Every structure is written in structure tokens, then in C-alpha cells.
């Protein structure tokens, strides 16, 4: 065996639960599949966003503002877990280019409620449809129960203390 060539990392598959997997052994296969899947998942929207001189941060902001009309800046910061400074730059561009509008709160005039404009809604839907197409093609190649398994797997990847919050955002479920 050549000493300059590292030994192959054995792939450890979970037996019954994630607890059975040794944390010391990286799951390179799954990590790399995640990288490649994410690369291709965002590549379709990236091409369209580039036409507007927008990036992935613009996409994320537009997505959540479109999905939750009236979202406050504080709520958006909580969802995205980015700094206010990072959000301000992206949000300013989206507002200036007419994709999002900021409205003063009725109960608290200090709050700014964000809404996608018709132009913003159109772009958000266009991007979501591209990603939906990729997801549905992948699911079509799998067992009919795959969507539930994939949803459960992705939810399990989220920090446990944030799962109920994410479930409420994604599925409209109440937090427990």
C-alpha cells in the first residue's frame, strides 16, 4: 500500500438511528451529496437571479417575504439568522428595484412589514417553480413515500430547539 495515499474512509450507514453512527467518522458520502445537490438546486435560480444582478441572499429574502406577507424585519432576521447589516443591503436593493415594499405597522408604527410587489411575487414564483420541478423530478424516481421521508430527514437536520419554529413556518403548524 502506498503510504502517500490516504486510506479510504469507510462509509458508515445508520442501523436503526442516528445515535448508532460514530460521530468521529465523517459521513463524507452524505456531506458531498448535500454539497452537489445544493449546487444543482440553486443553479437554476442563480441563472435567473443573475439577470437582475441579484444573488442567493436576494432569493432567500424574496422567498420568505413572498411566502409570509407582512413579515417584519425582526421576524425575517430570525428566519435567516443573518445580521441586520447584511439584510439591509439586500432589502434596500429589492425595495429600490420594486420587488418588495415596506409598510409601516398599524399597531406599532416603528415596525416595518414587508410585502412582495406583483413584480416580486412573479419572480419568487418563477424561482420556486424551477426548484419545485427539480424536487418533483427527483421524487418521481423514488418510492411514493419518499416525500415524507425526505421531509422528516430534512427536519431532523435542523437544530432541535428550532424545529417547532421551522415546522410552523413551513407547514403552518402551531409550535408545541
CSV table of N, CA and C in Angstrom, one decimal:
chain,number,residue,atom,x,y,z
A,1,UNK,N,0.8,-1.2,0.0
A,1,UNK,CA,0.0,0.0,0.0
A,1,UNK,C,0.9,1.2,0.0
A,2,UNK,N,0.6,2.2,-0.8
A,2,UNK,CA,1.3,3.5,-0.9
A,2,UNK,C,1.0,4.3,0.3
A,3,UNK,N,2.1,4.7,1.1
A,3,UNK,CA,1.9,5.5,2.3
A,3,UNK,C,1.5,6.9,2.0
A,4,UNK,N,1.6,7.4,0.8
A,4,UNK,CA,1.3,8.8,0.5
A,4,UNK,C,-0.2,8.9,0.1
A,5,UNK,N,-0.9,7.8,-0.1
A,5,UNK,CA,-2.3,7.8,-0.4
A,5,UNK,C,-3.1,7.5,0.8
A,6,UNK,N,-4.0,8.4,1.3
A,6,UNK,CA,-4.7,8.1,2.5
A,6,UNK,C,-5.7,6.9,2.3
A,7,UNK,N,-5.9,6.2,3.4
A,7,UNK,CA,-6.8,5.1,3.3
A,7,UNK,C,-8.2,5.6,3.0
A,8,UNK,N,-9.0,4.8,2.3
A,8,UNK,CA,-10.4,5.2,2.1
A,8,UNK,C,-11.1,5.2,3.4
A,9,UNK,N,-12.0,6.2,3.5
A,9,UNK,CA,-12.8,6.4,4.7
A,9,UNK,C,-14.0,5.4,4.5
A,10,UNK,N,-14.2,4.5,5.5
A,10,UNK,CA,-15.3,3.6,5.4
A,10,UNK,C,-16.6,4.4,5.5
A,11,UNK,N,-17.6,4.0,4.7
A,11,UNK,CA,-18.9,4.6,4.8
A,11,UNK,C,-19.7,3.9,5.9
A,12,UNK,N,-20.1,4.6,6.9
A,12,UNK,CA,-20.9,4.0,8.0
A,12,UNK,C,-22.4,4.4,7.7
A,13,UNK,N,-23.2,3.4,7.6
A,13,UNK,CA,-24.6,3.6,7.4
A,13,UNK,C,-25.4,3.5,8.7
A,14,UNK,N,-26.3,4.3,9.0
A,14,UNK,CA,-27.1,4.1,10.3
A,14,UNK,C,-27.8,2.8,10.3
A,15,UNK,N,-27.8,2.1,11.4
A,15,UNK,CA,-28.5,0.9,11.5
A,15,UNK,C,-30.0,1.1,11.9
A,16,UNK,N,-30.2,1.7,13.0
A,16,UNK,CA,-31.6,1.9,13.4
A,16,UNK,C,-31.9,3.4,13.7
A,17,UNK,N,-30.8,4.1,14.1
A,17,UNK,CA,-31.0,5.5,14.4
A,17,UNK,C,-29.7,6.2,14.2
A,18,UNK,N,-29.7,7.6,14.2
A,18,UNK,CA,-28.5,8.4,14.0
A,18,UNK,C,-27.6,8.2,15.2
A,19,UNK,N,-28.1,7.8,16.4
A,19,UNK,CA,-27.3,7.6,17.6
A,19,UNK,C,-26.4,6.4,17.4
A,20,UNK,N,-26.6,5.5,16.5
A,20,UNK,CA,-25.8,4.3,16.3
A,20,UNK,C,-24.5,4.7,15.5
A,21,UNK,N,-24.5,5.8,14.8
A,21,UNK,CA,-23.4,6.2,14.0
A,21,UNK,C,-22.3,6.9,14.9
A,22,UNK,N,-21.1,6.5,14.7
A,22,UNK,CA,-20.0,7.1,15.4
A,22,UNK,C,-19.8,8.5,14.9
A,23,UNK,N,-19.8,9.5,15.8
A,23,UNK,CA,-19.7,10.9,15.4
A,23,UNK,C,-18.3,11.2,14.9
A,24,UNK,N,-17.3,10.4,15.3
A,24,UNK,CA,-15.9,10.6,14.9
A,24,UNK,C,-15.7,10.3,13.4
A,25,UNK,N,-16.5,9.5,12.8
A,25,UNK,CA,-16.3,9.1,11.4
A,25,UNK,C,-17.2,10.0,10.5
A,26,UNK,N,-16.5,10.9,9.8
A,26,UNK,CA,-17.3,11.7,8.9
A,26,UNK,C,-18.1,10.9,7.9
A,27,UNK,N,-19.3,11.4,7.6
A,27,UNK,CA,-20.2,10.8,6.6
A,27,UNK,C,-19.9,11.5,5.3
A,28,UNK,N,-18.7,11.3,4.7
A,28,UNK,CA,-18.3,12.1,3.5
A,28,UNK,C,-19.3,11.9,2.4
A,29,UNK,N,-19.8,10.7,2.2
A,29,UNK,CA,-20.7,10.5,1.1
A,29,UNK,C,-21.9,11.4,1.2
A,30,UNK,N,-22.5,11.4,2.4
A,30,UNK,CA,-23.7,12.3,2.6
A,30,UNK,C,-23.4,13.8,2.5
A,31,UNK,N,-22.3,14.1,3.1
A,31,UNK,CA,-21.8,15.5,3.1
A,31,UNK,C,-21.7,16.0,1.6
A,32,UNK,N,-21.0,15.2,0.8
A,32,UNK,CA,-20.7,15.5,-0.5
A,32,UNK,C,-22.0,15.5,-1.4
A,33,UNK,N,-22.9,14.6,-1.1
A,33,UNK,CA,-24.1,14.6,-1.8
A,33,UNK,C,-24.9,15.8,-1.5
A,34,UNK,N,-24.9,16.3,-0.3
A,34,UNK,CA,-25.5,17.5,0.1
A,34,UNK,C,-24.9,18.7,-0.7
A,35,UNK,N,-23.6,18.8,-0.8
A,35,UNK,CA,-23.0,19.8,-1.5
A,35,UNK,C,-23.4,19.8,-3.0
A,36,UNK,N,-23.3,18.7,-3.6
A,36,UNK,CA,-23.7,18.6,-5.0
A,36,UNK,C,-25.1,18.9,-5.2
A,37,UNK,N,-26.0,18.3,-4.4
A,37,UNK,CA,-27.4,18.6,-4.5
A,37,UNK,C,-27.7,20.0,-4.4
A,38,UNK,N,-27.1,20.7,-3.4
A,38,UNK,CA,-27.4,22.1,-3.2
A,38,UNK,C,-26.9,22.9,-4.4
A,39,UNK,N,-25.7,22.6,-4.9
A,39,UNK,CA,-25.1,23.3,-6.0
A,39,UNK,C,-26.1,23.3,-7.2
A,40,UNK,N,-26.7,22.1,-7.5
A,40,UNK,CA,-27.6,22.0,-8.6
A,40,UNK,C,-29.0,22.6,-8.3
A,41,UNK,N,-29.4,22.5,-7.0
A,41,UNK,CA,-30.7,23.0,-6.6
A,41,UNK,C,-30.7,24.5,-6.8
A,42,UNK,N,-29.6,25.2,-6.5
A,42,UNK,CA,-29.6,26.7,-6.6
A,42,UNK,C,-29.2,27.1,-8.0
A,43,UNK,N,-28.6,26.2,-8.8
A,43,UNK,CA,-28.1,26.7,-10.1
A,43,UNK,C,-29.2,27.2,-11.0
A,44,UNK,N,-30.4,26.6,-11.0
A,44,UNK,CA,-31.4,27.1,-11.9
A,44,UNK,C,-31.8,28.6,-11.5
A,45,UNK,N,-32.1,28.8,-10.2
A,45,UNK,CA,-32.5,30.2,-9.8
A,45,UNK,C,-31.3,31.2,-10.0
A,46,UNK,N,-30.1,30.7,-9.8
A,46,UNK,CA,-28.9,31.6,-9.9
A,46,UNK,C,-28.9,32.2,-11.3
A,47,UNK,N,-29.2,31.4,-12.3
A,47,UNK,CA,-29.1,32.0,-13.7
A,47,UNK,C,-30.1,33.1,-13.9
A,48,UNK,N,-31.3,32.9,-13.3
A,48,UNK,CA,-32.3,34.0,-13.4
A,48,UNK,C,-32.0,35.2,-12.6
A,49,UNK,N,-31.5,34.9,-11.3
A,49,UNK,CA,-31.2,36.0,-10.4
A,49,UNK,C,-30.1,36.9,-11.0
A,50,UNK,N,-29.2,36.2,-11.7
A,50,UNK,CA,-28.1,36.9,-12.4
A,50,UNK,C,-28.6,38.0,-13.4
A,51,UNK,N,-29.7,37.7,-14.0
A,51,UNK,CA,-30.3,38.7,-14.9
A,51,UNK,C,-30.7,40.0,-14.2
A,52,UNK,N,-31.0,39.9,-13.0
A,52,UNK,CA,-31.4,41.1,-12.2
A,52,UNK,C,-30.2,41.6,-11.3
A,53,UNK,N,-29.0,41.0,-11.5
A,53,UNK,CA,-27.9,41.3,-10.6
A,53,UNK,C,-28.2,41.1,-9.1
A,54,UNK,N,-29.0,40.0,-8.9
A,54,UNK,CA,-29.3,39.5,-7.6
A,54,UNK,C,-28.5,38.3,-7.3
A,55,UNK,N,-28.4,38.0,-6.0
A,55,UNK,CA,-27.7,36.8,-5.6
A,55,UNK,C,-28.6,35.9,-4.7
A,56,UNK,N,-28.0,34.9,-4.1
A,56,UNK,CA,-28.8,34.0,-3.3
A,56,UNK,C,-29.5,34.6,-2.1
A,57,UNK,N,-28.8,35.6,-1.5
A,57,UNK,CA,-29.4,36.4,-0.4
A,57,UNK,C,-30.7,37.0,-0.8
A,58,UNK,N,-30.7,37.6,-2.0
A,58,UNK,CA,-31.9,38.2,-2.5
A,58,UNK,C,-33.0,37.2,-2.7
A,59,UNK,N,-32.6,36.0,-3.2
A,59,UNK,CA,-33.6,34.9,-3.4
A,59,UNK,C,-34.2,34.5,-2.0
A,60,UNK,N,-33.4,34.3,-1.0
A,60,UNK,CA,-33.9,33.9,0.3
A,60,UNK,C,-34.9,35.0,0.9
A,61,UNK,N,-34.5,36.2,0.8
A,61,UNK,CA,-35.3,37.3,1.3
A,61,UNK,C,-36.6,37.4,0.6
A,62,UNK,N,-36.6,37.4,-0.7
A,62,UNK,CA,-37.8,37.4,-1.6
A,62,UNK,C,-38.7,36.2,-1.3
A,63,UNK,N,-38.1,35.0,-1.2
A,63,UNK,CA,-38.8,33.8,-0.9
A,63,UNK,C,-39.7,34.0,0.3
A,64,UNK,N,-39.0,34.3,1.4
A,64,UNK,CA,-39.8,34.4,2.7
A,64,UNK,C,-40.7,35.5,2.8
A,65,UNK,N,-40.4,36.6,2.2
A,65,UNK,CA,-41.3,37.8,2.2
A,65,UNK,C,-42.6,37.4,1.3
A,66,UNK,N,-42.3,36.8,0.2
A,66,UNK,CA,-43.5,36.4,-0.6
A,66,UNK,C,-44.4,35.3,0.1
A,67,UNK,N,-43.7,34.4,0.8
A,67,UNK,CA,-44.5,33.3,1.5
A,67,UNK,C,-45.2,33.8,2.7
A,68,UNK,N,-44.7,34.9,3.3
A,68,UNK,CA,-45.3,35.4,4.5
A,68,UNK,C,-45.5,36.9,4.4
A,69,UNK,N,-46.5,37.3,3.7
A,69,UNK,CA,-46.8,38.8,3.5
A,69,UNK,C,-47.0,39.4,4.9
A,70,UNK,N,-46.3,40.6,5.1
A,70,UNK,CA,-46.5,41.3,6.3
A,70,UNK,C,-45.4,40.9,7.3
A,71,UNK,N,-44.5,40.1,6.9
A,71,UNK,CA,-43.4,39.7,7.8
A,71,UNK,C,-42.6,40.9,8.2
A,72,UNK,N,-42.2,41.0,9.5
A,72,UNK,CA,-41.5,42.1,10.0
A,72,UNK,C,-40.0,41.9,9.7
A,73,UNK,N,-39.2,42.9,9.8
A,73,UNK,CA,-37.8,42.8,9.6
A,73,UNK,C,-37.2,41.9,10.7
A,74,UNK,N,-37.7,42.1,11.9
A,74,UNK,CA,-37.2,41.2,13.0
A,74,UNK,C,-37.5,39.8,12.8
A,75,UNK,N,-38.7,39.5,12.3
A,75,UNK,CA,-39.0,38.1,12.0
A,75,UNK,C,-38.2,37.5,10.9
A,76,UNK,N,-37.9,38.3,9.9
A,76,UNK,CA,-37.1,37.9,8.8
A,76,UNK,C,-35.6,37.6,9.2
A,77,UNK,N,-35.1,38.5,10.1
A,77,UNK,CA,-33.8,38.3,10.6
A,77,UNK,C,-33.7,37.0,11.4
A,78,UNK,N,-34.8,36.7,12.2
A,78,UNK,CA,-34.8,35.4,12.9
A,78,UNK,C,-34.9,34.2,12.0
A,79,UNK,N,-35.6,34.3,10.9
A,79,UNK,CA,-35.6,33.2,10.0
A,79,UNK,C,-34.3,32.9,9.3
A,80,UNK,N,-33.7,34.0,8.8
A,80,UNK,CA,-32.5,33.9,8.0
A,80,UNK,C,-31.2,33.8,8.9
A,81,UNK,N,-31.3,34.2,10.1
A,81,UNK,CA,-30.2,34.2,11.0
A,81,UNK,C,-29.0,34.9,10.4
A,82,UNK,N,-29.2,36.1,9.9
A,82,UNK,CA,-28.2,37.0,9.4
A,82,UNK,C,-28.1,38.3,10.1
A,83,UNK,N,-27.1,39.1,9.9
A,83,UNK,CA,-27.0,40.4,10.6
A,83,UNK,C,-28.0,41.4,10.0
A,84,UNK,N,-28.4,42.3,10.8
A,84,UNK,CA,-29.2,43.4,10.3
A,84,UNK,C,-28.5,44.1,9.1
A,85,UNK,N,-27.2,44.3,9.3
A,85,UNK,CA,-26.4,45.0,8.2
A,85,UNK,C,-26.5,44.2,6.9
A,86,UNK,N,-26.4,42.9,6.9
A,86,UNK,CA,-26.4,42.1,5.7
A,86,UNK,C,-27.8,42.2,5.1
A,87,UNK,N,-28.9,42.1,5.9
A,87,UNK,CA,-30.2,42.2,5.4
A,87,UNK,C,-30.5,43.5,4.8
A,88,UNK,N,-30.0,44.6,5.5
A,88,UNK,CA,-30.3,46.0,5.0
A,88,UNK,C,-29.9,46.2,3.6
A,89,UNK,N,-28.7,45.7,3.2
A,89,UNK,CA,-28.1,45.9,1.9
A,89,UNK,C,-29.0,45.2,0.9
A,90,UNK,N,-29.4,44.0,1.1
A,90,UNK,CA,-30.2,43.2,0.2
A,90,UNK,C,-31.6,43.7,0.1
A,91,UNK,N,-32.2,44.0,1.2
A,91,UNK,CA,-33.5,44.5,1.3
A,91,UNK,C,-33.7,45.9,0.6
A,92,UNK,N,-32.7,46.7,0.8
A,92,UNK,CA,-32.7,48.0,0.1
A,92,UNK,C,-32.7,47.9,-1.4
A,93,UNK,N,-31.9,46.9,-1.9
A,93,UNK,CA,-31.9,46.7,-3.4
A,93,UNK,C,-33.3,46.2,-3.9
A,94,UNK,N,-33.8,45.2,-3.1
A,94,UNK,CA,-35.1,44.7,-3.5
A,94,UNK,C,-36.2,45.7,-3.5
A,95,UNK,N,-36.2,46.6,-2.5
A,95,UNK,CA,-37.2,47.7,-2.4
A,95,UNK,C,-36.9,48.7,-3.5
A,96,UNK,N,-35.7,49.1,-3.7
A,96,UNK,CA,-35.4,50.1,-4.8
A,96,UNK,C,-35.7,49.6,-6.2
A,97,UNK,N,-35.6,48.3,-6.4
A,97,UNK,CA,-35.9,47.8,-7.7
A,97,UNK,C,-37.4,47.3,-7.9
A,98,UNK,N,-38.2,47.5,-6.8
A,98,UNK,CA,-39.6,47.3,-6.9
A,98,UNK,C,-40.0,45.9,-6.7
A,99,UNK,N,-39.3,45.1,-6.0
A,99,UNK,CA,-39.6,43.7,-5.8
A,99,UNK,C,-40.3,43.5,-4.4
A,100,UNK,N,-40.0,44.3,-3.5
A,100,UNK,CA,-40.5,44.3,-2.1
A,100,UNK,C,-40.9,45.7,-1.7
A,101,UNK,N,-42.0,45.8,-1.0
A,101,UNK,CA,-42.3,47.1,-0.4
A,101,UNK,C,-42.4,46.9,1.1
A,102,UNK,N,-42.0,48.0,1.8
A,102,UNK,CA,-42.0,48.1,3.3
A,102,UNK,C,-43.1,49.0,3.7
A,103,UNK,N,-44.0,48.5,4.5
A,103,UNK,CA,-45.2,49.3,5.0
A,103,UNK,C,-45.0,49.5,6.5
A,104,UNK,N,-45.5,50.6,7.0
A,104,UNK,CA,-45.5,50.9,8.4
A,104,UNK,C,-46.5,50.1,9.1
A,105,UNK,N,-46.2,49.6,10.3
A,105,UNK,CA,-47.1,48.8,11.1
A,105,UNK,C,-48.3,49.6,11.6
A,106,UNK,N,-49.5,49.0,11.6
A,106,UNK,CA,-50.6,49.8,12.1
A,106,UNK,C,-50.7,49.8,13.7
A,107,UNK,N,-50.3,48.7,14.3
A,107,UNK,CA,-50.3,48.7,15.8
A,107,UNK,C,-49.1,49.3,16.3
A,108,UNK,N,-48.0,49.1,15.7
A,108,UNK,CA,-46.7,49.7,16.1
A,108,UNK,C,-46.0,50.4,14.9
A,109,UNK,N,-46.1,51.7,14.9
A,109,UNK,CA,-45.6,52.4,13.7
A,109,UNK,C,-44.1,52.3,13.6
A,110,UNK,N,-43.4,51.8,14.6
A,110,UNK,CA,-41.9,51.5,14.4
A,110,UNK,C,-41.6,50.3,13.6
A,111,UNK,N,-42.6,49.4,13.5
A,111,UNK,CA,-42.4,48.2,12.8
A,111,UNK,C,-42.5,48.4,11.3
A,112,UNK,N,-41.7,47.7,10.5
A,112,UNK,CA,-41.8,47.7,9.1
A,112,UNK,C,-42.3,46.3,8.6
A,113,UNK,N,-43.4,46.3,7.9
A,113,UNK,CA,-43.9,45.0,7.4
A,113,UNK,C,-43.6,44.9,5.9
A,114,UNK,N,-43.1,43.7,5.6
A,114,UNK,CA,-42.6,43.5,4.2
A,114,UNK,C,-43.6,42.8,3.4
A,115,UNK,N,-43.7,43.2,2.1
A,115,UNK,CA,-44.6,42.6,1.2
A,115,UNK,C,-44.0,42.5,-0.2
A,116,UNK,N,-44.2,41.4,-0.9
A,116,UNK,CA,-43.7,41.3,-2.2
A,116,UNK,C,-44.6,42.1,-3.1
A,117,UNK,N,-44.1,42.8,-4.0
A,117,UNK,CA,-44.9,43.6,-5.0
A,117,UNK,C,-45.3,42.5,-6.1
A,118,UNK,N,-46.2,42.9,-7.0
A,118,UNK,CA,-46.6,42.0,-8.1
A,118,UNK,C,-45.3,41.5,-8.8
A,119,UNK,N,-44.4,42.4,-9.1
A,119,UNK,CA,-43.1,42.0,-9.8
A,119,UNK,C,-42.3,41.0,-8.9
A,120,UNK,N,-42.3,41.3,-7.6
A,120,UNK,CA,-41.6,40.4,-6.7
A,120,UNK,C,-42.2,39.0,-6.6
A,121,UNK,N,-43.5,39.0,-6.5
A,121,UNK,CA,-44.3,37.8,-6.4
A,121,UNK,C,-44.0,36.9,-7.7
A,122,UNK,N,-44.0,37.6,-8.9
A,122,UNK,CA,-43.8,36.9,-10.1
A,122,UNK,C,-42.4,36.3,-10.1
A,123,UNK,N,-41.4,37.0,-9.7
A,123,UNK,CA,-40.0,36.4,-9.6
A,123,UNK,C,-39.9,35.3,-8.6
A,124,UNK,N,-40.5,35.5,-7.4
A,124,UNK,CA,-40.5,34.5,-6.4
A,124,UNK,C,-41.1,33.2,-6.9
A,125,UNK,N,-42.3,33.3,-7.6
A,125,UNK,CA,-43.0,32.1,-8.1
A,125,UNK,C,-42.1,31.4,-9.2
A,126,UNK,N,-41.5,32.2,-10.1
A,126,UNK,CA,-40.7,31.7,-11.1
A,126,UNK,C,-39.6,30.9,-10.6
A,127,UNK,N,-38.9,31.4,-9.5
A,127,UNK,CA,-37.8,30.7,-8.9
A,127,UNK,C,-38.3,29.4,-8.2
A,128,UNK,N,-39.4,29.5,-7.5
A,128,UNK,CA,-40.0,28.4,-6.7
A,128,UNK,C,-40.4,27.3,-7.7
A,129,UNK,N,-40.9,27.7,-8.8
A,129,UNK,CA,-41.4,26.6,-9.8
A,129,UNK,C,-40.1,25.9,-10.4
A,130,UNK,N,-39.0,26.6,-10.6
A,130,UNK,CA,-37.8,25.9,-11.1
A,130,UNK,C,-37.4,24.9,-10.0
A,131,UNK,N,-37.3,25.3,-8.8
A,131,UNK,CA,-36.9,24.4,-7.8
A,131,UNK,C,-37.9,23.3,-7.5
A,132,UNK,N,-39.1,23.6,-7.6
A,132,UNK,CA,-40.2,22.5,-7.5
A,132,UNK,C,-40.0,21.5,-8.5
A,133,UNK,N,-39.7,21.9,-9.8
A,133,UNK,CA,-39.6,21.0,-10.9
A,133,UNK,C,-38.4,20.0,-10.6
A,134,UNK,N,-37.3,20.5,-10.1
A,134,UNK,CA,-36.2,19.7,-9.8
A,134,UNK,C,-36.5,18.7,-8.6
A,135,UNK,N,-37.2,19.2,-7.6
A,135,UNK,CA,-37.6,18.3,-6.5
A,135,UNK,C,-38.5,17.3,-6.9
A,136,UNK,N,-39.5,17.6,-7.7
A,136,UNK,CA,-40.5,16.6,-8.2
A,136,UNK,C,-39.9,15.6,-9.1
A,137,UNK,N,-39.0,16.0,-9.9
A,137,UNK,CA,-38.3,15.0,-10.8
A,137,UNK,C,-37.5,14.0,-9.9
A,138,UNK,N,-36.9,14.5,-8.9
A,138,UNK,CA,-36.1,13.6,-8.0
A,138,UNK,C,-37.1,12.7,-7.3
A,139,UNK,N,-38.2,13.2,-6.8
A,139,UNK,CA,-39.1,12.4,-6.0
A,139,UNK,C,-39.8,11.4,-6.9
A,140,UNK,N,-40.0,11.7,-8.2
A,140,UNK,CA,-40.6,10.8,-9.2
A,140,UNK,C,-39.8,9.5,-9.4
A,141,UNK,N,-38.5,9.6,-9.1
A,141,UNK,CA,-37.6,8.5,-9.3
A,141,UNK,C,-37.5,7.6,-8.0
A,142,UNK,N,-38.3,8.0,-7.0
A,142,UNK,CA,-38.2,7.3,-5.7
A,142,UNK,C,-39.6,6.7,-5.4
A,143,UNK,N,-39.6,6.0,-4.3
A,143,UNK,CA,-40.8,5.4,-3.7
A,143,UNK,C,-41.8,6.5,-3.4
A,144,UNK,N,-43.1,6.2,-3.5
A,144,UNK,CA,-44.2,7.2,-3.3
A,144,UNK,C,-44.1,7.8,-1.9
A,145,UNK,N,-43.5,7.1,-0.9
A,145,UNK,CA,-43.4,7.6,0.5
A,145,UNK,C,-42.2,8.5,0.6
A,146,UNK,N,-41.4,8.7,-0.4
A,146,UNK,CA,-40.1,9.4,-0.3
A,146,UNK,C,-40.3,10.9,0.2
A,147,UNK,N,-41.4,11.5,-0.2
A,147,UNK,CA,-41.5,12.9,0.2
A,147,UNK,C,-41.6,13.0,1.7
A,148,UNK,N,-42.4,12.1,2.3
A,148,UNK,CA,-42.5,12.1,3.8
A,148,UNK,C,-41.1,11.8,4.4
A,149,UNK,N,-40.4,10.9,3.9
A,149,UNK,CA,-39.1,10.5,4.4
A,149,UNK,C,-38.1,11.7,4.3
A,150,UNK,N,-38.1,12.3,3.1
A,150,UNK,CA,-37.2,13.4,2.9
A,150,UNK,C,-37.5,14.6,3.8
A,151,UNK,N,-38.8,14.9,3.9
A,151,UNK,CA,-39.2,16.0,4.8
A,151,UNK,C,-38.8,15.7,6.2
A,152,UNK,N,-39.0,14.5,6.7
A,152,UNK,CA,-38.6,14.1,8.0
A,152,UNK,C,-37.1,14.2,8.2
A,153,UNK,N,-36.4,13.7,7.2
A,153,UNK,CA,-34.9,13.8,7.3
A,153,UNK,C,-34.4,15.2,7.4
A,154,UNK,N,-34.9,16.1,6.5
A,154,UNK,CA,-34.5,17.5,6.5
A,154,UNK,C,-34.9,18.2,7.8
A,155,UNK,N,-36.1,17.9,8.3
A,155,UNK,CA,-36.5,18.5,9.6
A,155,UNK,C,-35.5,18.0,10.7
A,156,UNK,N,-35.1,16.7,10.7
A,156,UNK,CA,-34.2,16.2,11.7
A,156,UNK,C,-32.9,16.8,11.6
A,157,UNK,N,-32.5,17.4,10.5
A,157,UNK,CA,-31.2,18.0,10.4
A,157,UNK,C,-31.2,19.4,11.1
A,158,UNK,N,-32.3,20.0,11.3
A,158,UNK,CA,-32.5,21.3,11.9
A,158,UNK,C,-32.3,21.2,13.4
A,159,UNK,N,-31.6,22.1,14.0
A,159,UNK,CA,-31.4,22.1,15.4
A,159,UNK,C,-32.7,21.9,16.1
A,160,UNK,N,-32.6,21.0,17.1
A,160,UNK,CA,-33.8,20.5,17.8
A,160,UNK,C,-34.6,21.7,18.4
A,161,UNK,N,-33.9,22.7,18.9
A,161,UNK,CA,-34.6,23.8,19.6
A,161,UNK,C,-35.2,24.7,18.6
A,162,UNK,N,-35.0,24.5,17.3
A,162,UNK,CA,-35.6,25.4,16.3
A,162,UNK,C,-36.7,24.6,15.4
A,163,UNK,N,-36.8,23.3,15.6
A,163,UNK,CA,-37.7,22.5,14.8
A,163,UNK,C,-39.1,22.9,14.8
A,164,UNK,N,-39.6,23.2,16.0
A,164,UNK,CA,-41.1,23.6,16.1
A,164,UNK,C,-41.3,24.9,15.4
A,165,UNK,N,-40.4,25.8,15.5
A,165,UNK,CA,-40.5,27.1,14.8
A,165,UNK,C,-40.5,26.9,13.3
A,166,UNK,N,-39.6,26.0,12.8
A,166,UNK,CA,-39.5,25.8,11.4
A,166,UNK,C,-40.7,25.0,10.9
A,167,UNK,N,-41.2,24.1,11.7
A,167,UNK,CA,-42.5,23.4,11.3
A,167,UNK,C,-43.6,24.4,11.1
A,168,UNK,N,-43.7,25.3,12.0
A,168,UNK,CA,-44.7,26.3,11.9
A,168,UNK,C,-44.6,27.2,10.7
A,169,UNK,N,-43.4,27.6,10.4
A,169,UNK,CA,-43.1,28.4,9.2
A,169,UNK,C,-43.4,27.6,7.9
A,170,UNK,N,-43.0,26.4,7.8
A,170,UNK,CA,-43.1,25.6,6.6
A,170,UNK,C,-44.4,25.0,6.4
A,171,UNK,N,-45.0,24.4,7.5
A,171,UNK,CA,-46.2,23.6,7.4
A,171,UNK,C,-47.4,24.4,8.0
A,172,UNK,N,-47.2,25.5,8.6
A,172,UNK,CA,-48.3,26.2,9.2
A,172,UNK,C,-48.8,25.6,10.5
A,173,UNK,N,-47.9,24.8,11.1
A,173,UNK,CA,-48.3,24.1,12.3
A,173,UNK,C,-48.0,25.0,13.5
A,174,UNK,N,-48.8,24.8,14.6
A,174,UNK,CA,-48.6,25.5,15.8
A,174,UNK,C,-47.4,24.9,16.5
A,175,UNK,N,-46.6,25.9,17.2
A,175,UNK,CA,-45.5,25.4,17.9
A,175,UNK,C,-45.9,24.7,19.2
A,176,UNK,N,-45.2,23.7,19.6
A,176,UNK,CA,-45.5,23.0,20.8
A,176,UNK,C,-44.5,23.2,21.9
